[in-house]
Amino acid sequence: MKRVRIGMIGSGTVGSSVLSLLETRRSLFESQGYKTKVLPVLVRDPNKSRENVPLGTQFTNDPDVLEDADIIFETMGGTTRALELVKPHLEDGKILITANKAMLAECWDVLKPFMMNGQVYCEASVMAGTPVLGPLTGTLRSSNTLELHAILSGTCNYILTRMESGATYADALSEAQAKGYAEDPPTLDVSGTDAAHKLCVLARMTVDPDFAWENIQIKGLENLSSQAVLEAVSQGKRVKLVGSIIPDGSTWAAKVRPVLLEGSHPLAQSAASRNAMIFSGDASGTVILQGGGAGGLVTASAMVGDLIDHFSGVTGHQPSPEATKVPTDYQPELFEEL
Ligand code: NAP
Ligand code: HSE
């Protein structure tokens, strides 16, 4: 039995669920030949009272605790500090399992070599508990991407769903925060930035390993009226925040914006915090994936799934090896933008 020491950064909505799931899946890891031990968890305030973590979990604010780790789980969020904490350990050849799409989108120059090396597992960073990076970097690599459209923000989808039943934008956002779906600050969600971070990760996994964060066009929900949402419902339609990667002349375009969908559209079927993705590939045809897009346990399921993959010998999520040729004779689905 191999002994593996796990270094945890963060014990908030996601981290506390990861700690619990790591505890309940210990016997599964043992069946894979690994005995896991979680080191004291690195947090901001080690004296905070914490519920929903396994009995006996220890906390520290000393980053040196990570020195003893073989594998690092990062559930802290943000860019600069998170990168400072994980980078030396990646340089030491350790494995990183992260849910942090902001860091992946905005610190790409530093992280890309480690991703190419298979050291970084990040299924939870896009669509939380819905496995999309595994299929896109695995089976679906046999296809060239033609177009991809996705609902990527659990918070925005929750807000839109609640507004359809008459809730105000402010009340719906407060509810999403109380459920642990929103980023800190939630402006990251409602501005479309969080969805754009995820779309950027998707673009690098599918069409171009060097897709620039700055090239994503972003429009959020801030200027959307309740009237527009209710009017859509009265016409049998839905307003959704959709991220798309589509051919645009000789380049790939990536954009996040609110759009109007027919009620029967596959992306219109995902309500509340659920997410959905439609991928079209030249060989695969259309593939639709849908599931939990935010929340502690669904996100933990993807992160612990990454650990199980690692123990099974599956490498981390690797970006597209090269840029995919843009199909010039292909007409992607176009939406009515709001
Ligand atoms: P959260 O509830 O705010 O938890 C953040 C944790 O990080 C807290 O335990 C906090 O410590 C710790 N932390 C913050 N700054 C720190 C620092 N400088 N040094 C050490 N620890 C620090 O956030 P979350 O919702 O769990 O999200 C965490 C990450 O998962 C983010 O990258 C987010 O985008 C991603 N994610 C979230 C969801 C979701 O549904 N929430 C889903 C998918 C991905 P204290 O507890 O002491 O404050
Ligand atoms: N704030 C994010 C969302 C969490 O609402 O989708 C999941 O990544």
Coordinates of C-alpha atoms and ligand atoms in Angstrom, one line a residue:
M1 CA 0.0 0.0 0.0
K2 CA 1.5 3.4 -1.0
R3 CA 1.1 6.2 1.5
V4 CA 0.0 9.6 0.0
R5 CA -0.1 12.8 2.0
I6 CA -2.7 15.3 0.8
G7 CA -2.2 19.0 1.3
M8 CA -5.4 21.0 1.3
I9 CA -5.7 24.7 0.6
G10 CA -9.1 26.1 1.7
S11 CA -12.0 24.7 3.6
G12 CA -14.9 26.8 2.5
T13 CA -17.9 25.6 0.5
V14 CA -15.8 23.3 -1.8
G15 CA -12.9 22.5 0.5
S16 CA -15.1 21.2 3.4
S17 CA -17.0 19.0 1.0
V18 CA -13.8 17.7 -0.5
L19 CA -12.5 16.9 3.1
S20 CA -15.7 14.9 3.8
L21 CA -15.7 13.0 0.5
L22 CA -12.0 12.1 0.9
E23 CA -12.9 10.7 4.3
T24 CA -15.8 8.6 3.0
R25 CA -14.0 7.3 0.0
R26 CA -10.8 6.1 1.9
S27 CA -11.6 2.5 1.4
L28 CA -12.0 3.0 -2.4
F29 CA -8.5 4.6 -2.4
E30 CA -7.2 1.6 -0.5
S31 CA -8.7 -0.7 -3.1
Q32 CA -6.6 1.2 -5.6
G33 CA -3.5 0.6 -3.5
Y34 CA -3.2 4.0 -1.7
K35 CA -3.5 5.0 1.9
T36 CA -4.3 8.7 2.1
K37 CA -3.6 11.1 5.0
V38 CA -4.8 14.7 5.0
L39 CA -2.3 17.1 6.5
P40 CA -3.5 20.1 8.5
V41 CA -5.6 22.3 6.2
L42 CA -4.2 25.6 5.1
V43 CA -6.9 28.4 5.6
R44 CA -7.0 32.1 6.3
D45 CA -8.3 31.8 9.8
P46 CA -7.4 28.5 11.6
N47 CA -9.5 29.5 14.7
K48 CA -12.8 29.9 12.8
S49 CA -15.4 27.5 13.9
R50 CA -16.1 25.0 11.1
E51 CA -19.0 22.6 10.7
N52 CA -19.3 19.8 8.1
V53 CA -15.7 18.7 8.2
P54 CA -14.5 15.3 9.4
L55 CA -13.9 15.0 13.1
G56 CA -10.3 15.7 14.1
T57 CA -9.5 17.8 11.0
Q58 CA -6.7 20.2 11.9
F59 CA -6.2 23.7 10.5
T60 CA -3.2 26.0 10.0
N61 CA -2.3 29.3 8.4
D62 CA 1.3 28.2 7.8
P63 CA 1.9 27.4 4.1
D64 CA 4.9 25.4 5.1
V65 CA 2.5 22.6 5.8
L66 CA 2.4 21.9 2.1
E67 CA 6.0 20.9 2.1
D68 CA 5.1 17.5 3.3
A69 CA 2.4 17.0 0.7
D70 CA 2.5 14.6 -2.3
I71 CA -0.7 15.9 -3.8
I72 CA -2.2 19.4 -3.4
F73 CA -5.9 20.2 -3.5
E74 CA -6.5 23.9 -4.1
T75 CA -9.9 25.2 -3.1
M76 CA -9.1 28.7 -2.2
G77 CA -9.8 30.7 -5.4
G78 CA -8.2 33.9 -6.8
T79 CA -5.2 34.2 -8.9
T80 CA -1.9 35.7 -7.5
R81 CA -1.8 34.2 -4.0
A82 CA -3.2 30.8 -5.2
L83 CA -0.5 30.6 -7.9
E84 CA 2.2 31.6 -5.4
L85 CA 1.1 28.8 -3.1
V86 CA 1.0 26.0 -5.7
K87 CA 3.8 27.0 -8.1
P88 CA 6.8 25.8 -6.0
H89 CA 5.1 22.4 -5.5
L90 CA 4.4 22.0 -9.2
E91 CA 8.0 22.8 -9.8
D92 CA 8.8 20.0 -7.4
G93 CA 6.8 17.6 -9.6
K94 CA 3.8 17.3 -7.3
I95 CA 0.2 16.8 -8.5
L96 CA -2.3 19.6 -8.3
I97 CA -6.0 19.1 -8.2
T98 CA -7.8 22.5 -8.5
A99 CA -11.3 23.9 -8.9
N100 CA -9.9 27.4 -9.7
K101 CA -10.8 28.5 -13.2
A102 CA -9.7 32.1 -12.5
M103 CA -6.2 31.0 -11.9
L104 CA -6.3 28.6 -14.9
A105 CA -7.6 31.3 -17.2
E106 CA -5.4 34.2 -16.0
C107 CA -2.1 32.5 -15.0
W108 CA -1.8 30.4 -18.1
D109 CA 1.8 31.2 -19.0
V110 CA 2.9 29.8 -15.7
L111 CA 0.5 26.8 -15.5
K112 CA 0.6 25.6 -19.1
P113 CA 3.9 23.7 -18.9
F114 CA 2.7 21.8 -15.9
M115 CA -0.6 21.0 -17.6
M116 CA 1.2 19.8 -20.7
N117 CA 3.2 17.6 -18.3
G118 CA -0.1 16.0 -17.0
Q119 CA 0.4 17.3 -13.4
V120 CA -2.8 19.4 -13.2
Y121 CA -6.2 17.9 -12.8
C122 CA -9.0 20.5 -13.0
E123 CA -12.4 18.7 -13.9
A124 CA -14.2 20.8 -11.2
S125 CA -13.0 24.1 -12.7
V126 CA -15.6 23.9 -15.5
M127 CA -19.2 23.0 -14.8
A128 CA -18.3 21.7 -11.3
G129 CA -19.8 18.2 -10.9
T130 CA -20.5 17.7 -14.6
P131 CA -17.6 15.8 -16.3
V132 CA -16.7 17.8 -19.4
L133 CA -12.9 18.2 -19.4
G134 CA -12.4 14.4 -19.1
P135 CA -14.4 13.7 -22.3
L136 CA -13.1 16.7 -24.2
T137 CA -9.4 15.9 -23.4
G138 CA -10.1 12.1 -23.9
T139 CA -12.5 10.4 -26.2
L140 CA -13.6 13.6 -28.0
R141 CA -10.0 14.4 -29.0
S142 CA -10.7 12.2 -32.0
S143 CA -12.9 15.0 -33.4
N144 CA -12.0 18.4 -34.6
T145 CA -14.2 21.0 -32.8
L146 CA -16.8 22.6 -35.0
E147 CA -18.6 24.6 -32.3
L148 CA -19.3 24.5 -28.5
H149 CA -22.1 26.3 -26.6
A150 CA -22.5 26.0 -22.8
I151 CA -24.3 27.3 -19.7
L152 CA -21.3 27.7 -17.5
S153 CA -22.5 29.8 -14.5
G154 CA -24.5 28.0 -11.8
T155 CA -25.1 31.4 -10.1
C156 CA -26.4 33.2 -13.2
N157 CA -28.5 30.2 -14.2
Y158 CA -30.0 30.1 -10.7
I159 CA -30.7 33.8 -10.8
L160 CA -32.4 33.6 -14.2
T161 CA -34.5 30.6 -13.1
R162 CA -35.7 32.4 -10.0
M163 CA -36.5 35.5 -11.9
E164 CA -38.7 33.4 -14.2
S165 CA -40.8 32.8 -11.1
G166 CA -41.0 36.4 -10.2
A167 CA -38.0 36.8 -7.8
T168 CA -36.1 40.0 -8.0
Y169 CA -32.5 39.9 -9.3
A170 CA -31.2 41.0 -5.8
D171 CA -33.1 38.4 -3.9
A172 CA -32.1 35.6 -6.4
L173 CA -28.4 36.7 -6.1
S174 CA -28.6 36.6 -2.2
E175 CA -30.1 33.1 -2.4
A176 CA -27.3 31.9 -4.7
Q177 CA -24.8 33.3 -2.3
A178 CA -26.5 31.6 0.7
K179 CA -26.3 28.3 -1.2
G180 CA -22.6 28.7 -1.7
Y181 CA -22.8 29.0 -5.5
A182 CA -21.4 32.5 -5.9
E183 CA -17.8 33.6 -6.2
D184 CA -16.2 36.1 -3.7
P185 CA -17.0 38.8 -4.9
P186 CA -20.3 37.7 -6.7
T187 CA -19.7 40.4 -9.3
L188 CA -17.4 37.8 -10.9
D189 CA -20.5 35.7 -11.6
V190 CA -23.0 38.3 -12.7
S191 CA -20.5 40.2 -14.9
G192 CA -20.0 36.9 -16.9
T193 CA -16.3 36.8 -15.9
D194 CA -16.5 33.5 -14.1
A195 CA -18.3 31.9 -17.1
A196 CA -15.6 33.5 -19.3
H197 CA -12.8 31.9 -17.2
K198 CA -14.4 28.5 -17.8
L199 CA -14.9 29.2 -21.5
C200 CA -11.2 30.1 -21.7
V201 CA -10.3 26.8 -20.2
L202 CA -12.6 25.0 -22.7
A203 CA -11.1 26.9 -25.6
R204 CA -7.6 25.8 -24.6
M205 CA -8.7 22.2 -24.2
T206 CA -10.5 22.1 -27.6
V207 CA -9.4 24.7 -30.2
D208 CA -6.2 26.4 -29.3
P209 CA -3.8 25.7 -26.4
D210 CA -2.8 29.4 -26.4
F211 CA -6.2 31.0 -26.6
A212 CA -5.8 34.4 -24.9
W213 CA -7.9 35.3 -21.9
E214 CA -8.1 38.8 -23.3
N215 CA -9.8 37.5 -26.5
I216 CA -13.0 36.4 -24.7
Q217 CA -15.9 38.8 -25.3
I218 CA -17.9 39.1 -22.1
K219 CA -21.4 40.5 -21.3
G220 CA -23.1 39.6 -18.0
L221 CA -26.5 39.9 -16.5
E222 CA -26.1 43.4 -14.9
N223 CA -28.2 45.2 -17.5
L224 CA -30.8 42.5 -18.0
S225 CA -34.3 43.6 -17.0
S226 CA -36.8 41.3 -15.1
Q227 CA -39.2 42.3 -17.9
A228 CA -37.0 40.7 -20.6
V229 CA -36.9 37.4 -18.6
L230 CA -40.6 37.3 -17.9
E231 CA -41.5 38.3 -21.5
A232 CA -39.4 35.4 -22.8
V233 CA -41.3 33.0 -20.5
S234 CA -44.6 34.3 -21.8
Q235 CA -43.5 33.4 -25.3
G236 CA -42.4 29.9 -24.3
K237 CA -38.7 31.0 -24.4
R238 CA -35.9 31.3 -21.9
V239 CA -33.1 33.8 -21.3
K240 CA -29.8 32.0 -20.6
L241 CA -26.2 33.2 -20.1
V242 CA -24.4 31.2 -22.8
G243 CA -20.7 30.8 -23.6
S244 CA -19.8 29.9 -27.2
I245 CA -16.7 28.9 -29.1
I246 CA -17.4 29.3 -32.8
P247 CA -15.6 29.7 -36.1
D248 CA -15.5 33.4 -37.1
G249 CA -13.8 33.9 -40.5
S250 CA -10.2 32.6 -40.1
T251 CA -10.2 32.6 -36.3
W252 CA -12.0 31.1 -33.3
A253 CA -14.3 33.5 -31.4
A254 CA -15.3 33.0 -27.8
K255 CA -18.0 34.9 -26.1
V256 CA -20.3 34.9 -23.1
R257 CA -23.6 36.8 -23.3
P258 CA -27.3 36.5 -22.4
V259 CA -29.3 35.0 -25.2
L260 CA -32.9 34.1 -26.0
L261 CA -33.5 30.4 -26.5
E262 CA -36.6 28.5 -27.6
G263 CA -38.0 26.6 -24.6
S264 CA -37.3 23.3 -26.5
H265 CA -33.6 24.1 -27.0
P266 CA -31.3 21.6 -25.1
L267 CA -29.6 24.5 -23.2
A268 CA -33.0 25.8 -22.1
Q269 CA -33.6 22.5 -20.2
S270 CA -31.0 23.3 -17.4
A271 CA -32.6 25.1 -14.5
A272 CA -31.3 26.5 -11.2
S273 CA -27.6 25.8 -10.6
R274 CA -27.4 23.2 -13.3
N275 CA -25.1 23.6 -16.3
A276 CA -25.1 22.2 -19.8
M277 CA -22.8 21.9 -22.8
I278 CA -23.4 21.1 -26.5
F279 CA -20.2 20.1 -28.3
S280 CA -20.2 19.5 -32.0
G281 CA -17.2 17.7 -33.5
D282 CA -16.5 16.6 -37.1
A283 CA -16.4 12.9 -36.2
S284 CA -18.5 12.8 -32.9
G285 CA -21.4 14.8 -34.1
T286 CA -23.3 16.6 -31.4
V287 CA -22.7 15.6 -27.8
I288 CA -24.7 17.1 -24.9
L289 CA -23.6 17.0 -21.3
Q290 CA -25.7 18.3 -18.4
G291 CA -25.4 18.3 -14.6
G292 CA -24.6 20.1 -11.4
G293 CA -22.8 23.4 -12.1
A294 CA -22.1 24.8 -8.6
G295 CA -22.2 23.8 -4.9
G296 CA -19.9 22.0 -2.5
L297 CA -20.7 18.3 -2.9
V298 CA -21.0 18.3 -6.7
T299 CA -17.7 20.1 -7.0
A300 CA -16.0 17.8 -4.5
S301 CA -17.3 14.9 -6.6
A302 CA -15.2 16.1 -9.6
M303 CA -12.1 16.8 -7.4
V304 CA -12.2 13.5 -5.7
G305 CA -12.9 11.9 -9.1
D306 CA -9.6 13.5 -10.3
L307 CA -7.8 11.8 -7.4
I308 CA -9.3 8.5 -8.3
D309 CA -8.2 9.0 -11.9
H310 CA -4.7 9.9 -10.8
F311 CA -4.6 6.7 -8.7
S312 CA -5.7 4.8 -11.7
G313 CA -2.8 6.1 -13.8
V314 CA -4.9 8.7 -15.8
T315 CA -2.8 11.9 -16.4
G316 CA -4.0 15.4 -15.7
H317 CA -6.1 17.4 -18.1
Q318 CA -3.9 18.3 -21.0
P319 CA -4.6 21.3 -23.3
S320 CA -5.1 20.7 -27.0
P321 CA -1.7 19.7 -28.4
E322 CA -2.1 22.3 -31.3
A323 CA -4.5 24.8 -32.6
T324 CA -7.5 23.3 -34.5
K325 CA -7.9 24.5 -38.1
V326 CA -10.9 26.8 -38.2
P327 CA -13.6 25.3 -40.4
T328 CA -14.3 27.9 -43.1
D329 CA -17.3 26.2 -44.7
Y330 CA -19.2 25.6 -41.4
Q331 CA -22.2 27.6 -40.2
P332 CA -22.4 27.5 -36.4
E333 CA -25.7 28.0 -34.5
L334 CA -26.4 31.7 -33.9
F335 CA -28.5 33.0 -31.1
E336 CA -30.5 36.1 -30.5
E337 CA -28.3 38.1 -28.1
L338 CA -29.8 40.4 -25.5
Ligands
NAP1 P1 -14.9 29.8 -0.1 O1 -16.1 29.2 0.5 O2 -14.8 31.3 -0.1 O3 -13.6 29.2 0.5 C1 -12.3 29.7 0.3 C2 -11.4 29.0 1.3 O4 -10.1 29.4 1.0 C3 -11.7 29.3 2.8 O5 -11.5 28.2 3.6 C4 -10.6 30.4 3.1 O6 -10.1 30.3 4.5 C5 -9.5 29.9 2.2 N1 -8.6 31.0 1.9 C6 -8.9 32.2 1.3 N2 -7.8 33.0 1.2 C7 -6.7 32.2 1.7 C8 -5.3 32.5 1.8 N3 -4.8 33.6 1.4 N4 -4.6 31.5 2.4 C9 -5.1 30.3 2.8 N5 -6.4 30.0 2.7 C10 -7.3 31.0 2.1 O7 -14.8 29.5 -1.7 P2 -15.4 28.2 -2.5 O8 -16.8 28.5 -2.9 O9 -15.2 27.0 -1.7 O10 -14.6 28.2 -3.8 C11 -13.2 27.8 -3.8 C12 -12.7 27.6 -5.2 O11 -13.5 26.7 -5.9 C13 -12.8 28.9 -6.1 O12 -11.7 28.8 -7.0 C14 -14.1 28.7 -6.9 O13 -14.1 29.4 -8.1 C15 -14.1 27.2 -7.1 N6 -15.4 26.6 -7.3 C16 -16.4 26.9 -6.5 C17 -17.6 26.3 -6.7 C18 -18.8 26.5 -5.8 O14 -19.9 26.1 -6.1 N7 -18.6 27.2 -4.7 C19 -17.8 25.3 -7.7 C20 -16.7 25.1 -8.6 C21 -15.5 25.7 -8.4 P3 -11.1 30.7 5.7 O15 -12.1 29.6 5.8 O16 -10.2 30.8 6.9 O17 -11.7 32.0 5.3
HSE2 N1 -19.5 30.7 -9.0 C1 -19.5 29.5 -9.8 C2 -20.8 29.4 -10.5 C3 -19.2 28.3 -9.0 O1 -21.8 29.9 -10.0 O2 -20.9 28.7 -11.5 C4 -19.0 27.1 -9.9 O3 -17.9 27.2 -10.7

